[in-house]
Amino acid sequence: MSDARDALSALCGYLNSLINVGLTPEHLRLAKRNVPDESVAETLWNTLRVLSYHAAGEKRGDVDFRDYDASTAVKLHLAFLQYPVIEFYGLSQDGERNRDALITLAWLLGTQDVLTAILRAKLADGVLGAECSREDPPKSPSLRTVTIDRPLSTSAEFGSILHLNATVNLNLREISDVACERAKLISKVHAASLDVSGLPHLSVSELALTKRLARTRVLNDGGGASFEKDRRLLREFREVGILLDMRAKWLQKRHIFFEWMATVIQEHKRSMESNPRVICMRELVAFSSLLRHVIRDKLGIFTSEKTVDDGDSRNSAFNCPSRAHRSQCNNAEAQSWLDDLNERQDREKENFQRNKKHVADELKGMLKLIPSVVRV
C-alpha cells in the first residue's frame, strides 16, 4: 500500500511540475472509489484537457479544440485519438463518474506517452533548449556578401581571394585558441573541486554562469543587471533540475501506478456487473452531433474548390482514388467493376426468388390451417 501511495505522489508531483493542475493523491483515491465530488471532477477534467490537447498535438499540429468547454474539448481530443470507450462520450462533468475520468487518465499515460512530449517541449523552450537552438547568429558586417554590379579585374579578384583566405585562417586559429582555453578552464574547475564527487562536465554557458556568480560573490560588487539575469538563469536551471528529479521518481514508480490501476479497473467491472450503468443518451447524441459537425467542417476543407494559377476552378474531391474515378481512365478497371455489379445483382435476384418461395410456402401452410370454407 505504501508503494502505491508513493507512486501516486510521484505522478501528482510530476504532473504538477509539468502543467500545474493541482492534482493530489487524494483526488486519485477518491476517484478510485467513485466518490461524487465536484472538486475532484474539475481537477481530473482539467488534467485530461491539457493532456489530451498535447497528445493530439503530437499526432497533428492543427488539432486544437481548446475553445470548447473542458468536457467537450476532452471528448473531441480523445475522439481524435480514438479512445475506444463509448460510454465516456456520454459523461458530463458533474462529479458522478470520476472513476471513468481516472481510467481515461491512465489510458493517456499508458498509450500516448504524453508526459514525455510535454517534458520535451518544456525543455526545448527553456534554458537548456537555448543552447541547442538552431537559430544562426547574426552575420558579422565584415562577412556579409556585397553584390558588385561591375566585374572585377584579375588582380582585384586575386586580392579578394587572398583576403578571404586570411580571414578563414584567422577564424580557424581563434577557434583553436578558444577550444584550448575552454579545456584549461574545465581543468581548473575540476582541479579546484577534487573533494566533490560526481562533478558533471559543464557546458560553455554553465561555465560562464558559474564564473560570473563566483566573481560577484567574491568581489561583492552587486553585478548590476547582469547579476539579476544570472540569478534568473540559476533559478531556471534549478527548476529544470527539480523537474528532471520528479521525472526520475515517476519512472521508478510508473509500473506500480499501473498495477494500482489494474485494481481500479477490476473494481469498476464489479461495479458495472452489480449496478449496470444507464448511458445518458442526451449527452451522447449531443456529442455525436457536434462530432459530425466538426468532421463535416474538416472534410469541407478537402472538398472545397481551389482556384489554380491559370484561373480555372476545380474540385479537389476529384483527386480521391475512388473506384469510379479510376474507372474513367482504365477500361480494365471499369470492366471489373461492371462484372462485380452484375454478380451482385445476380445474387440479389437469387435471394429474392428464394425468399419469395419461402414466403409463399409459409402462406400456403397458414391457409391450410384455416377452416375449409377458405379455398386456395
XYZ file of C-alpha atoms in Angstrom:
376
model
C 0.000 0.000 0.000
C 2.887 2.342 0.745
C 4.299 1.665 -2.731
C 1.007 2.698 -4.319
C 0.942 5.824 -2.163
C 4.470 6.710 -3.288
C 3.543 6.079 -6.926
C 0.520 8.387 -6.708
C 2.627 11.072 -5.037
C 5.294 10.745 -7.737
C 2.699 11.029 -10.504
C 0.999 14.061 -8.970
C 4.323 15.777 -8.320
C 5.476 15.171 -11.876
C 2.171 16.321 -13.389
C 2.081 19.474 -11.296
C 5.687 20.244 -12.230
C 4.770 19.977 -15.907
C 1.309 21.551 -16.162
C 0.442 22.721 -12.611
C -3.122 21.401 -12.418
C -3.225 20.925 -8.643
C -3.750 17.159 -8.777
C -3.250 15.349 -5.449
C -3.108 11.660 -4.468
C -6.339 12.155 -2.537
C -8.090 13.116 -5.778
C -6.983 9.830 -7.332
C -8.040 7.760 -4.326
C -11.487 9.383 -4.251
C -11.825 8.783 -7.985
C -10.985 5.107 -7.498
C -13.868 4.751 -5.042
C -16.045 6.794 -7.431
C -16.979 9.194 -4.642
C -19.138 12.034 -6.039
C -17.057 15.179 -5.680
C -17.190 18.231 -7.923
C -13.700 19.376 -6.910
C -12.194 16.023 -7.893
C -14.133 16.073 -11.159
C -12.965 19.582 -12.029
C -9.313 18.733 -11.344
C -9.427 15.479 -13.301
C -11.189 17.024 -16.289
C -8.760 19.957 -16.363
C -5.886 17.475 -16.300
C -7.459 15.490 -19.118
C -7.999 18.682 -21.077
C -4.314 19.609 -21.028
C -3.004 16.082 -21.578
C -5.416 15.240 -24.400
C -4.559 18.503 -26.169
C -0.836 17.743 -26.093
C -1.397 14.108 -27.091
C -3.496 15.155 -30.086
C -0.944 17.819 -30.979
C 1.725 15.130 -31.192
C -0.351 13.398 -33.873
C -1.257 16.536 -35.829
C -0.289 20.091 -35.079
C -3.543 21.640 -36.330
C -5.812 19.740 -33.909
C -6.965 22.182 -31.245
C -10.374 22.160 -29.549
C -9.468 24.313 -26.549
C -12.120 26.874 -27.487
C -14.788 24.463 -26.211
C -15.587 23.844 -22.560
C -13.451 21.355 -20.640
C -15.576 18.228 -21.075
C -16.293 18.851 -24.773
C -12.649 19.626 -25.541
C -11.554 16.431 -23.790
C -14.075 14.323 -25.713
C -13.119 15.828 -29.075
C -9.412 15.321 -28.470
C -9.998 11.758 -27.282
C -12.206 11.054 -30.285
C -9.322 12.168 -32.491
C -7.031 9.827 -30.524
C -9.655 7.049 -30.987
C -10.341 6.424 -27.323
C -12.422 3.218 -27.516
C -14.768 3.616 -24.502
C -18.077 4.772 -25.985
C -19.671 5.316 -22.569
C -17.147 8.045 -21.794
C -18.538 10.291 -24.526
C -21.897 10.284 -22.753
C -20.468 11.581 -19.470
C -20.911 15.060 -18.094
C -18.645 16.971 -15.738
C -20.929 16.609 -12.724
C -18.637 14.605 -10.430
C -20.713 11.430 -10.549
C -18.362 9.320 -12.707
C -14.892 10.269 -11.531
C -13.606 6.714 -11.874
C -14.170 6.885 -15.635
C -12.059 10.037 -15.790
C -9.308 8.290 -13.810
C -9.319 5.344 -16.233
C -9.110 7.769 -19.144
C -6.150 9.496 -17.497
C -4.365 6.154 -17.159
C -5.114 5.387 -20.826
C -3.474 8.643 -21.898
C -0.422 7.989 -19.736
C -0.054 4.402 -20.900
C -0.743 4.620 -24.628
C 0.169 8.145 -25.727
C 3.330 8.845 -23.659
C 2.024 12.374 -23.337
C 4.172 13.322 -20.335
C 7.353 12.791 -22.340
C 6.015 15.019 -25.117
C 5.184 17.810 -22.657
C 8.585 17.488 -20.975
C 10.364 17.642 -24.325
C 8.507 20.806 -25.296
C 9.115 22.390 -21.890
C 12.856 21.718 -22.011
C 13.129 22.918 -25.605
C 11.538 26.248 -24.674
C 13.639 26.642 -21.535
C 17.200 27.467 -20.664
C 18.537 24.081 -21.770
C 16.931 24.355 -25.178
C 18.602 27.714 -25.792
C 21.990 26.019 -26.138
C 20.620 23.578 -28.716
C 18.837 26.231 -30.750
C 19.347 26.025 -34.483
C 18.993 29.759 -34.936
C 22.100 31.066 -36.605
C 23.850 34.075 -35.049
C 23.751 37.332 -36.991
C 26.438 37.664 -39.579
C 29.334 39.965 -38.951
C 29.262 43.093 -41.125
C 32.706 42.237 -42.461
C 31.481 38.838 -43.688
C 28.331 39.979 -45.440
C 28.180 39.359 -49.140
C 28.394 42.537 -51.177
C 26.878 42.500 -54.624
C 29.104 44.129 -57.205
C 27.497 45.113 -60.462
C 30.658 45.611 -62.465
C 33.201 42.800 -62.970
C 36.478 42.964 -61.066
C 39.852 42.884 -62.644
C 42.022 39.801 -62.324
C 44.311 41.409 -59.761
C 41.321 42.579 -57.699
C 39.817 39.076 -57.718
C 43.125 37.581 -56.549
C 43.299 40.185 -53.804
C 39.755 39.344 -52.668
C 40.559 35.625 -52.620
C 43.697 36.209 -50.545
C 41.738 38.384 -48.108
C 39.043 35.715 -47.632
C 41.716 33.044 -47.212
C 43.424 35.064 -44.494
C 40.072 35.636 -42.749
C 39.307 31.906 -42.734
C 42.761 31.047 -41.368
C 42.377 33.648 -38.630
C 38.962 32.276 -37.637
C 40.296 28.718 -37.517
C 43.180 29.837 -35.311
C 40.787 31.677 -32.987
C 38.521 28.626 -32.764
C 41.511 26.509 -31.792
C 42.555 29.060 -29.159
C 39.031 29.177 -27.710
C 38.892 25.367 -27.525
C 42.249 25.264 -25.729
C 41.137 27.974 -23.313
C 37.919 26.096 -22.583
C 39.876 22.920 -21.870
C 42.136 24.829 -19.486
C 39.156 26.342 -17.665
C 37.485 22.945 -17.294
C 40.730 21.502 -15.935
C 40.937 24.328 -13.409
C 37.337 23.748 -12.330
C 37.978 20.025 -11.854
C 41.239 20.660 -10.038
C 39.551 23.125 -7.701
C 36.831 20.604 -6.846
C 38.778 17.447 -6.122
C 36.801 16.865 -2.941
C 33.482 16.989 -4.791
C 32.378 13.693 -6.303
C 30.272 13.384 -9.429
C 31.011 16.837 -10.870
C 29.373 16.936 -14.308
C 31.059 18.264 -17.421
C 29.821 21.814 -17.661
C 28.718 23.444 -20.876
C 30.013 26.799 -22.035
C 27.026 28.723 -20.693
C 27.193 26.900 -17.356
C 30.895 27.702 -17.021
C 30.239 31.355 -17.829
C 27.353 31.499 -15.359
C 29.410 29.865 -12.596
C 32.320 32.209 -13.245
C 30.155 35.338 -13.115
C 28.351 34.252 -9.944
C 31.649 33.395 -8.239
C 33.137 36.745 -9.254
C 30.106 38.623 -7.923
C 30.231 36.715 -4.651
C 33.987 37.299 -4.178
C 34.115 40.943 -5.214
C 30.706 41.744 -3.727
C 30.140 44.310 -6.465
C 26.431 43.655 -6.930
C 26.784 42.766 -10.581
C 24.033 45.132 -11.714
C 21.592 43.997 -14.389
C 23.800 41.088 -15.436
C 23.640 39.707 -11.893
C 19.838 39.691 -11.992
C 19.958 37.864 -15.316
C 22.364 35.317 -13.846
C 20.079 34.781 -10.865
C 17.177 34.180 -13.241
C 19.227 31.653 -15.210
C 20.275 29.952 -11.994
C 16.643 29.736 -10.898
C 15.670 28.242 -14.266
C 18.459 25.669 -14.010
C 17.241 24.775 -10.528
C 13.648 24.370 -11.760
C 14.804 22.135 -14.602
C 16.763 20.041 -12.118
C 13.691 19.636 -9.913
C 11.609 18.676 -12.947
C 14.108 16.028 -14.034
C 14.243 14.649 -10.492
C 10.446 14.373 -10.459
C 10.549 12.551 -13.781
C 13.123 10.098 -12.447
C 10.932 9.372 -9.415
C 7.890 8.847 -11.645
C 9.721 6.441 -13.948
C 10.763 4.382 -10.928
C 7.157 4.160 -9.680
C 5.384 4.035 -13.040
C 4.802 0.273 -13.045
C 3.351 0.448 -9.527
C 0.829 3.040 -10.664
C -0.408 0.808 -13.482
C -0.622 -2.147 -11.102
C -2.791 0.055 -8.900
C -4.864 0.969 -11.956
C -5.479 -2.744 -12.563
C -7.263 -2.869 -9.207
C -9.242 0.223 -10.222
C -10.425 -1.478 -13.415
C -11.349 -4.654 -11.542
C -13.403 -2.638 -9.082
C -15.004 -0.805 -11.997
C -16.000 -4.093 -13.652
C -17.530 -5.414 -10.427
C -19.478 -2.194 -10.054
C -20.757 -2.464 -13.620
C -21.912 -6.043 -13.064
C -23.715 -5.309 -9.809
C -25.124 -1.959 -10.891
C -25.354 -1.652 -14.689
C -24.907 1.879 -15.885
C -27.539 3.758 -17.837
C -25.843 5.795 -20.545
C -27.050 9.369 -20.810
C -28.295 9.296 -24.376
C -28.863 13.038 -24.452
C -25.175 13.740 -23.795
C -24.119 11.041 -26.241
C -26.402 12.310 -29.001
C -25.290 15.903 -28.411
C -21.627 14.947 -28.672
C -22.302 12.771 -31.712
C -23.984 15.701 -33.427
C -21.092 18.007 -32.552
C -18.540 15.473 -33.764
C -20.420 15.071 -37.045
C -20.403 18.845 -37.468
C -16.648 19.050 -36.779
C -15.911 16.235 -39.220
C -18.078 17.890 -41.870
C -16.132 21.126 -41.433
C -12.824 19.280 -41.725
C -13.979 17.428 -44.822
C -15.197 20.696 -46.283
C -11.588 21.797 -46.483
C -10.792 18.888 -48.790
C -13.928 19.175 -50.921
C -13.841 22.942 -51.322
C -12.998 24.357 -54.701
C -9.479 25.622 -55.271
C -8.530 28.256 -57.784
C -5.359 27.409 -59.668
C -2.907 29.911 -61.051
C -4.416 29.944 -64.547
C -7.800 30.985 -63.161
C -9.547 27.624 -63.631
C -11.591 26.222 -60.782
C -11.566 22.543 -59.967
C -12.797 20.405 -57.117
C -10.069 18.677 -55.144
C -12.511 15.908 -54.231
C -11.985 14.524 -57.721
C -8.412 13.730 -56.768
C -9.520 10.980 -54.384
C -8.609 7.460 -55.571
C -12.216 6.238 -55.758
C -13.169 3.317 -57.964
C -15.441 5.466 -60.094
C -12.619 7.917 -60.747
C -10.135 5.166 -61.571
C -12.567 3.508 -63.974
C -12.755 6.672 -66.070
C -9.163 6.219 -67.173
C -8.883 2.426 -67.118
C -11.080 0.132 -69.216
C -9.974 -2.960 -67.313
C -10.988 -1.353 -64.019
C -14.359 -0.361 -65.488
C -14.989 -3.898 -66.784
C -14.016 -5.404 -63.416
C -16.382 -3.052 -61.642
C -19.197 -3.925 -64.079
C -18.621 -7.654 -63.542
C -18.814 -7.168 -59.785
C -22.070 -5.259 -60.117
C -23.580 -7.950 -62.365
C -22.530 -10.682 -59.969
C -24.019 -8.787 -57.044
C -27.256 -8.266 -58.971
C -27.484 -11.996 -59.765
C -27.030 -12.843 -56.098
C -29.736 -10.376 -55.141
C -32.109 -11.940 -57.686
C -31.432 -15.430 -56.352
C -32.022 -14.265 -52.789
C -35.224 -12.553 -53.846
C -36.576 -15.684 -55.575
C -35.604 -17.848 -52.611
C -37.286 -15.512 -50.139
C -40.341 -15.234 -52.367
C -40.728 -19.030 -52.497
C -40.227 -19.253 -48.734
C -42.927 -16.641 -48.086
C -45.302 -18.393 -50.494
C -44.784 -21.750 -48.757
C -45.427 -20.204 -45.356
C -48.568 -18.507 -46.658
C -49.897 -21.779 -48.056
C -49.228 -23.502 -44.750
C -51.112 -20.801 -42.865
C -54.062 -21.039 -45.248
C -54.296 -24.790 -44.705
C -54.877 -24.138 -41.035
C -57.918 -22.008 -41.817
C -61.247 -23.887 -41.994
C -62.134 -25.386 -45.335
C -64.507 -22.558 -46.140
C -61.439 -20.757 -47.416
C -60.163 -22.359 -50.577
C -56.792 -21.677 -52.051
